[in-house]
Tab-separated table of C-alpha atoms and ligand atoms in Angstrom:
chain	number	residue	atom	x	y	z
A	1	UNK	CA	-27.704	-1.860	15.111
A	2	UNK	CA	-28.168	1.204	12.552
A	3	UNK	CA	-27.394	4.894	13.477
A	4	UNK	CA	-28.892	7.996	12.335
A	5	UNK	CA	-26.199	10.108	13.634
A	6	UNK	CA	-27.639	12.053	16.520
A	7	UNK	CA	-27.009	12.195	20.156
A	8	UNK	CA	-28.643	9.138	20.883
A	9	UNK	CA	-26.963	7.179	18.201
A	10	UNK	CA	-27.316	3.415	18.972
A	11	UNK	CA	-28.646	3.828	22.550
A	12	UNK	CA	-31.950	2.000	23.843
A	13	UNK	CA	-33.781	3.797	26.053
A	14	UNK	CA	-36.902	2.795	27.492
A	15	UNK	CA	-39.540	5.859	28.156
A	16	UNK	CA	-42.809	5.863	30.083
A	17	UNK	CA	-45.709	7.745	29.444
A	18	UNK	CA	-44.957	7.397	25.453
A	19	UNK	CA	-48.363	7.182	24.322
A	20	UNK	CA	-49.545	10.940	25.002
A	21	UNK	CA	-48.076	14.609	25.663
A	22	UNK	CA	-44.734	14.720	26.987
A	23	UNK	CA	-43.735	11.423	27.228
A	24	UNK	CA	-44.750	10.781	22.964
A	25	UNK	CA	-42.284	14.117	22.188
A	26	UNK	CA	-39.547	12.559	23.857
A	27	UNK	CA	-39.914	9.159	22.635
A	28	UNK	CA	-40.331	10.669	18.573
A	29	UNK	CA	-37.023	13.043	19.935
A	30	UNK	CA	-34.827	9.962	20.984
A	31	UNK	CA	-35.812	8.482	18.250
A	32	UNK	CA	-34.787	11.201	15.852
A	33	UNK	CA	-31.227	11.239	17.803
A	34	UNK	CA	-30.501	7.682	16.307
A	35	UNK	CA	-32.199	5.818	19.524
A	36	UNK	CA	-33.821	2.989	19.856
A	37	UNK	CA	-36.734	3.438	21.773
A	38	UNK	CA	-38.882	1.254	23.796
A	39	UNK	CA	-42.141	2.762	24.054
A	40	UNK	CA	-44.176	2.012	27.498
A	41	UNK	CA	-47.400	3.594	28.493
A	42	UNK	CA	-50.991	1.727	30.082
A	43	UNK	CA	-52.092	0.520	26.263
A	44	UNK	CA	-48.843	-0.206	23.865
A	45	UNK	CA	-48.048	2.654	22.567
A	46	UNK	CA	-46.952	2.968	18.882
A	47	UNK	CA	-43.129	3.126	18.955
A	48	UNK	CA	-41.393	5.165	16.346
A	49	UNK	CA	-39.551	3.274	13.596
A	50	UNK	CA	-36.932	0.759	14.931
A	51	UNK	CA	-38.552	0.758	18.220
A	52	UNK	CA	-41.018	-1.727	20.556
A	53	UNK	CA	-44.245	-0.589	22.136
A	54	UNK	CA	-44.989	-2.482	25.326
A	55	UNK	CA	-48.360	-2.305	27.435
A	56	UNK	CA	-47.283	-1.425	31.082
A	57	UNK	CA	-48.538	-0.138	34.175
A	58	UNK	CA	-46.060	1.503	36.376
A	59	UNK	CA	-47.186	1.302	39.353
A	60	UNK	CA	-47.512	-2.767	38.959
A	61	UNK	CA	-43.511	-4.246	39.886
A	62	UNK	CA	-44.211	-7.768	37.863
A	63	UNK	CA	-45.812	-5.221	35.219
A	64	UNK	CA	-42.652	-3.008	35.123
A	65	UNK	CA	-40.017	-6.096	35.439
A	66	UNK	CA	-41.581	-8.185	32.008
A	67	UNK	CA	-41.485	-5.116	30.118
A	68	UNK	CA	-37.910	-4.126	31.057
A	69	UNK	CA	-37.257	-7.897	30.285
A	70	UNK	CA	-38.643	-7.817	26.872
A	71	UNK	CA	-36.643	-4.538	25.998
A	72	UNK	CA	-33.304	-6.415	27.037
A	73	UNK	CA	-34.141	-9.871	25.046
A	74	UNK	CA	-35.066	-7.115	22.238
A	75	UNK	CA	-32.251	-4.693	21.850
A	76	UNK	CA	-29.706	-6.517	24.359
A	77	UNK	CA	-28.983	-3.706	26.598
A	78	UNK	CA	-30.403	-0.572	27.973
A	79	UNK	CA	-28.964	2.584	28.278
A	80	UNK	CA	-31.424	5.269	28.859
A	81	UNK	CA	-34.548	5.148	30.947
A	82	UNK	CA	-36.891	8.616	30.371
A	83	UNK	CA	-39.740	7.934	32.919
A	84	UNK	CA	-42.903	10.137	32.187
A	85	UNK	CA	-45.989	7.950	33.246
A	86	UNK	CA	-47.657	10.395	35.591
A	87	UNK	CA	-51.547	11.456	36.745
A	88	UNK	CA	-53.170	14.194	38.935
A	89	UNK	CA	-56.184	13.991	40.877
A	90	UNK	CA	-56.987	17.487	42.326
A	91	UNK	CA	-58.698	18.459	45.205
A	92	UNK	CA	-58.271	21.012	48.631
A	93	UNK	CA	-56.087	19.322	50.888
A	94	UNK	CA	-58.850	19.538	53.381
A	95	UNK	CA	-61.511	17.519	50.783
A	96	UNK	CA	-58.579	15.284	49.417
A	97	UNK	CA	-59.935	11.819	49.660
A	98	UNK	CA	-57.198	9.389	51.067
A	99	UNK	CA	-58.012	7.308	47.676
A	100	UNK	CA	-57.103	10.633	45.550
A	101	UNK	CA	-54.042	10.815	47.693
A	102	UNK	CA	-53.199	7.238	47.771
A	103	UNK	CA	-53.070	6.749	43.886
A	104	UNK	CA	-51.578	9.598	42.674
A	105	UNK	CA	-48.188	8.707	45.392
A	106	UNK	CA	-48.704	5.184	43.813
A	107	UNK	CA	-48.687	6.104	40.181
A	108	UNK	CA	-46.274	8.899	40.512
A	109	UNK	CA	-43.505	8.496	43.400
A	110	UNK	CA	-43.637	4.325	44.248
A	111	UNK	CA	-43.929	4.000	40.153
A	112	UNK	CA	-40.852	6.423	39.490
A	113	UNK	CA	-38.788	4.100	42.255
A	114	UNK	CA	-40.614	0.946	41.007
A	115	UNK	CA	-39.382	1.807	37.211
A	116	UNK	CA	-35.547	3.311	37.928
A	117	UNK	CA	-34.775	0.404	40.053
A	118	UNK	CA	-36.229	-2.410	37.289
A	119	UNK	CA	-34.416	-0.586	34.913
A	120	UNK	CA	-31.326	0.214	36.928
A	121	UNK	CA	-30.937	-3.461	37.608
A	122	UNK	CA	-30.548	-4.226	34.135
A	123	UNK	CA	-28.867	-0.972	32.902
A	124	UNK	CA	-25.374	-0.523	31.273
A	125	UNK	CA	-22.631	1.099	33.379
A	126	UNK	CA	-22.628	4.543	32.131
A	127	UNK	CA	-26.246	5.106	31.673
A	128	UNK	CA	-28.708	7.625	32.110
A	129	UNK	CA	-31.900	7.617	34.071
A	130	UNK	CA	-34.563	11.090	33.375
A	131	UNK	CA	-36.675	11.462	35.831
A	132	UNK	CA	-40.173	13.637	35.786
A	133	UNK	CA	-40.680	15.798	38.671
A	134	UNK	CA	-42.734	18.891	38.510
A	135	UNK	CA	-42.357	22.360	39.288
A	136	UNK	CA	-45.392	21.992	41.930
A	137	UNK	CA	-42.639	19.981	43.809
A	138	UNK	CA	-42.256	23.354	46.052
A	139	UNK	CA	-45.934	23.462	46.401
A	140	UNK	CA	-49.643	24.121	44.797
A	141	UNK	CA	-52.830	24.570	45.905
A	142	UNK	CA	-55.337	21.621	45.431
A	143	UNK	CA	-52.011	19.438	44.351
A	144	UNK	CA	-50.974	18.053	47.779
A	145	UNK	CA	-50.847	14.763	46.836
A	146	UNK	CA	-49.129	15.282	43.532
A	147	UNK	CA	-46.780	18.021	45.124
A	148	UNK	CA	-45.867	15.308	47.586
A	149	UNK	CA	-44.953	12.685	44.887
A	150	UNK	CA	-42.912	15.197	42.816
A	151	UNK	CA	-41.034	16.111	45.866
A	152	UNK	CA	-40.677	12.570	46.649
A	153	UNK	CA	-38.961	12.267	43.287
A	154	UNK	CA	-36.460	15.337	43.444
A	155	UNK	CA	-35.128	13.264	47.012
A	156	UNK	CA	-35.107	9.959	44.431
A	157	UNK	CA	-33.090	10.936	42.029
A	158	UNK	CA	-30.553	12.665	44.281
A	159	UNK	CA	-30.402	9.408	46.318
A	160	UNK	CA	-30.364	7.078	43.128
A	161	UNK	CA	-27.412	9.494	41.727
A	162	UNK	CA	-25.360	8.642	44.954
A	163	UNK	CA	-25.931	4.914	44.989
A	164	UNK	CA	-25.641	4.143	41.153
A	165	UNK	CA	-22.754	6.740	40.748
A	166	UNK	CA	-20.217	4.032	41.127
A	167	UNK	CA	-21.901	2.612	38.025
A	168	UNK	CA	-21.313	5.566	36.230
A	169	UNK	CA	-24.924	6.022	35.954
A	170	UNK	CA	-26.126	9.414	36.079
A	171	UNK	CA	-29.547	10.366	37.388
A	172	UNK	CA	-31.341	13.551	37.015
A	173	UNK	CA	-35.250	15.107	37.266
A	174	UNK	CA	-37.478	17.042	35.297
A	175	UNK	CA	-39.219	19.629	36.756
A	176	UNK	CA	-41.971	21.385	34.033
A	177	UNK	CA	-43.647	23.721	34.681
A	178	UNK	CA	-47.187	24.467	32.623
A	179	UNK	CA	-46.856	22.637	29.437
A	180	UNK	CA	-49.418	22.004	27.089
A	181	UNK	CA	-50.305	18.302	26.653
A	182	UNK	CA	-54.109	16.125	27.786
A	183	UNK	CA	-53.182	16.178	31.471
A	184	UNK	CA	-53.119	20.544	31.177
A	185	UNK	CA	-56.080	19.840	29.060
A	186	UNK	CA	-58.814	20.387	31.956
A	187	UNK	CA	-57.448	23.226	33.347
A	188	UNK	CA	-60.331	25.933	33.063
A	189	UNK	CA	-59.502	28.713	31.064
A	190	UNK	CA	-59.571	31.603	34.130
A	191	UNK	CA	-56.348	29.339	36.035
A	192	UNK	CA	-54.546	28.756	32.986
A	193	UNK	CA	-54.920	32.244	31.669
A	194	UNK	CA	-53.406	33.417	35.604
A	195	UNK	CA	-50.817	30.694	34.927
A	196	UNK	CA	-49.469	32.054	31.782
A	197	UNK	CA	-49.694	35.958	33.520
A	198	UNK	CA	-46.974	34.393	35.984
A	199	UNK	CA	-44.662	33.272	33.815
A	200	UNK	CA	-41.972	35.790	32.249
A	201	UNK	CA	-41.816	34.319	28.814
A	202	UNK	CA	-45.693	34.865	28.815
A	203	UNK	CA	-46.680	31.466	26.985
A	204	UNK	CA	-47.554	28.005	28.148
A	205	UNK	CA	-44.665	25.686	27.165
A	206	UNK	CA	-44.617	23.017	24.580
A	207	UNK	CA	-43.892	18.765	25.096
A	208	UNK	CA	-41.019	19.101	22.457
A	209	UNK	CA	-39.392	21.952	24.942
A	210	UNK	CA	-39.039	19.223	28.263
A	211	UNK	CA	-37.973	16.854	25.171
A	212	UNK	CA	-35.335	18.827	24.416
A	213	UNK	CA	-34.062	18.902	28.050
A	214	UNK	CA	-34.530	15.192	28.678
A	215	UNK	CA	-32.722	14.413	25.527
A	216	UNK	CA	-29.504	16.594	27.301
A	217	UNK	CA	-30.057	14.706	30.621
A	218	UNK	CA	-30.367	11.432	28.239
A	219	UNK	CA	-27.124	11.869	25.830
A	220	UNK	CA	-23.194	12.386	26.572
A	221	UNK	CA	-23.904	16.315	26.504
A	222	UNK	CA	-24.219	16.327	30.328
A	223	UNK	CA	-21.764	13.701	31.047
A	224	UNK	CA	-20.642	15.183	34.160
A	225	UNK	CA	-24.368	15.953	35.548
A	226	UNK	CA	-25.826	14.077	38.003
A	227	UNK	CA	-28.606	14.037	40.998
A	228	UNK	CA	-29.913	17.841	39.586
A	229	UNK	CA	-33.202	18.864	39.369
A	230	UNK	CA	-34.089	21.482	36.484
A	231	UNK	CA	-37.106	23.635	36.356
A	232	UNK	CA	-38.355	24.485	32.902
A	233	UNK	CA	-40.716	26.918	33.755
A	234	UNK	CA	-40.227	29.650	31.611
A	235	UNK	CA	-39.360	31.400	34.552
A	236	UNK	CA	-41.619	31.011	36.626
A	237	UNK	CA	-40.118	30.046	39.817
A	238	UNK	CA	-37.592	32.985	39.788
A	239	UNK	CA	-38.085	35.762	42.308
A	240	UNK	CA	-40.477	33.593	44.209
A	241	UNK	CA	-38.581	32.196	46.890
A	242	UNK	CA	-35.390	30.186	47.327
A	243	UNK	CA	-35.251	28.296	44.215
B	301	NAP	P1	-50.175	12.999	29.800
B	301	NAP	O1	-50.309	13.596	28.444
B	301	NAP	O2	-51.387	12.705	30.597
B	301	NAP	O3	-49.284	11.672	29.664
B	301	NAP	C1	-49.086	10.809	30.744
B	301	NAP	C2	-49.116	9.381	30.237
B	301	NAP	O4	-48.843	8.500	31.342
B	301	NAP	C3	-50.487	8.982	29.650
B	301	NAP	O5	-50.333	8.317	28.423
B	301	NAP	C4	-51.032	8.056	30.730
B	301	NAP	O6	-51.895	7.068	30.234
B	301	NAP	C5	-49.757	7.396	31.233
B	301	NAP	N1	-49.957	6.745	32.518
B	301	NAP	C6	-50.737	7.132	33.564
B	301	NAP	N2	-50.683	6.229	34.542
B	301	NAP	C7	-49.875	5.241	34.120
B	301	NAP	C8	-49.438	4.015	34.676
B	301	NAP	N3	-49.839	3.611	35.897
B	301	NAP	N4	-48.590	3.235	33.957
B	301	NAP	C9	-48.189	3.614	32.734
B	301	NAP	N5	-48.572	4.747	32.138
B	301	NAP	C10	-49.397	5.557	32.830
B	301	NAP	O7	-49.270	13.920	30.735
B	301	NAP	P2	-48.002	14.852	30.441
B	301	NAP	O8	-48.431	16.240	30.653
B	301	NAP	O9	-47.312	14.448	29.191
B	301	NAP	O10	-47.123	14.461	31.720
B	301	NAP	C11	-45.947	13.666	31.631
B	301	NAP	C12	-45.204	13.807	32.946
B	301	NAP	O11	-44.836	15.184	33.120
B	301	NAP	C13	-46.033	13.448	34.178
B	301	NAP	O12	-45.199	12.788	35.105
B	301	NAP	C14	-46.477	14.777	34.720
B	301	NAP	O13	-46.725	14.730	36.096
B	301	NAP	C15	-45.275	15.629	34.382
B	301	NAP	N6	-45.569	17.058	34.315
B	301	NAP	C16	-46.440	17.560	33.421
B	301	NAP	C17	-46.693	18.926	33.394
B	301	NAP	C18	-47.630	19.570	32.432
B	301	NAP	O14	-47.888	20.789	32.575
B	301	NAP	N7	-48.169	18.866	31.466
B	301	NAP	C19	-46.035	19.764	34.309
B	301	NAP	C20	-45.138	19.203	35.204
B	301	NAP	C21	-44.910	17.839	35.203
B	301	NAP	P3	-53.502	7.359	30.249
B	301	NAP	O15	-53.723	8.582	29.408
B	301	NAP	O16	-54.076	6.117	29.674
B	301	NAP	O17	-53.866	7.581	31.688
């Protein structure tokens, strides 16, 4: 395989969500850090150079297992998973349709455990697996079902650390706060402009900033960090509780 001579040099690493926002930085990131990335999102997305764009749905197990297959008859191995692939459907908790609820824990929590374990089955010893949580994990109003799943996958990870451990595979979470990518989009402009008053550095974050973290959860760099869950927030959880 060729190397660029980054972080990543020589790894394959499958990411979710690569077609759009957060997911799409991280994949172009990896890929800049000598990876080879395999690009997953609901319509192929275009992989960056060197890489394989697969059409998955990650909520769907025989979905998630023929991707992960291709990647390995691909690249032979995997070594990094960065799972992304995420929604939101918004409402009160008290006019929360058990649909809106029932989709977004399918899509977001049973997809994150669908994905890691696919991927975990087929991983290297010594791997990595990024998961996404989100900094509504300790709660949001209108968000119950997505709060739910987020939480869900801060308990995930920290189990999936102490079961694939004795692989040497380390598992960690995500946890972004207001970043600006097509799912922040819709947000009117009178709660994202209380958003960004709450948050000390005073600006909405960028995808390339949560790439930047994943790609330290993803590489060597935090070889001996596993089962954590790290806000990137700007600071906006400090001073507002426990965490
Ligand atoms: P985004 O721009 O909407 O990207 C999410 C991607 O996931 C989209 O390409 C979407 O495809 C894809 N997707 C949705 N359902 C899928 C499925 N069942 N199978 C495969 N792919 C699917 O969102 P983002 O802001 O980058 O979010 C990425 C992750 O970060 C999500 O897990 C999100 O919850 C989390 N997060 C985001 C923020 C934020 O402020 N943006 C904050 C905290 C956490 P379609 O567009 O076709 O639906």
């Amino acid at each position: 395989m060729t190397t660029k001579g980054g972080c990543l040099d020589g790894r394959v690493a499958i990411v979710t969500g690569a077609a759009s926002g957060i997911g799409r930085a991280t994949a172009r990131r990896f890929a800049d850090e000598g990876a080879h990335v395999v690009a997953l999102d609901l319509k192929a997305p275009e992989a960056p150079a060197g890489g394989l764009g697969i059409a998955c749905d990650v909520a769907d197990q025989a979905s998630v297992e023929s991707a992960v297959a291709q990647a390995k008859e691909r690249f032979g191995k995997i070594d990094v998973l960065a799972h992304f692939a995420g929604i939101t459907k918004d409402a009160l908790a008290s006019k929360m349709t058990l649909q809106q609820w029932d989709d977004v824990i399918r899509v977001n929590l049973t997809g994150s455990f669908i994905v890691a374990q696919a991927v975990a089955r087929e991983m290297e010893d010594g791997g990595s697996i990024v998961l996404t949580s989100s900094r509504s994990w300790l709660g949001n109003i209108g968000q119950a079902n997505y709060s739910a799943s987020k939480g869900g996958v801060v308990s995930l990870a920290r189990t999936l650390a102490l079961e694939l451990g004795k692989r040497r595979i380390r598992v960690n979470a995500l946890a972004p706060g207001f970043i600006e990518t097509p799912m922040t989009d819709v947000v009117p402009d009178r709660v994202r402009d209380k958003a960004v008053s709450a948050i000390p550095l005073g600006r909405i974050g960028q995808p390339e900033e949560i790439a930047a973290v994943a790609t330290f959860f993803a590489s060597d760099e935090s070889s001996y960090v596993s089962g954590q869950t790290l806000l990137i927030d700007g600071g906006r959880s400090v001073g507002v509780g426990l965490v």
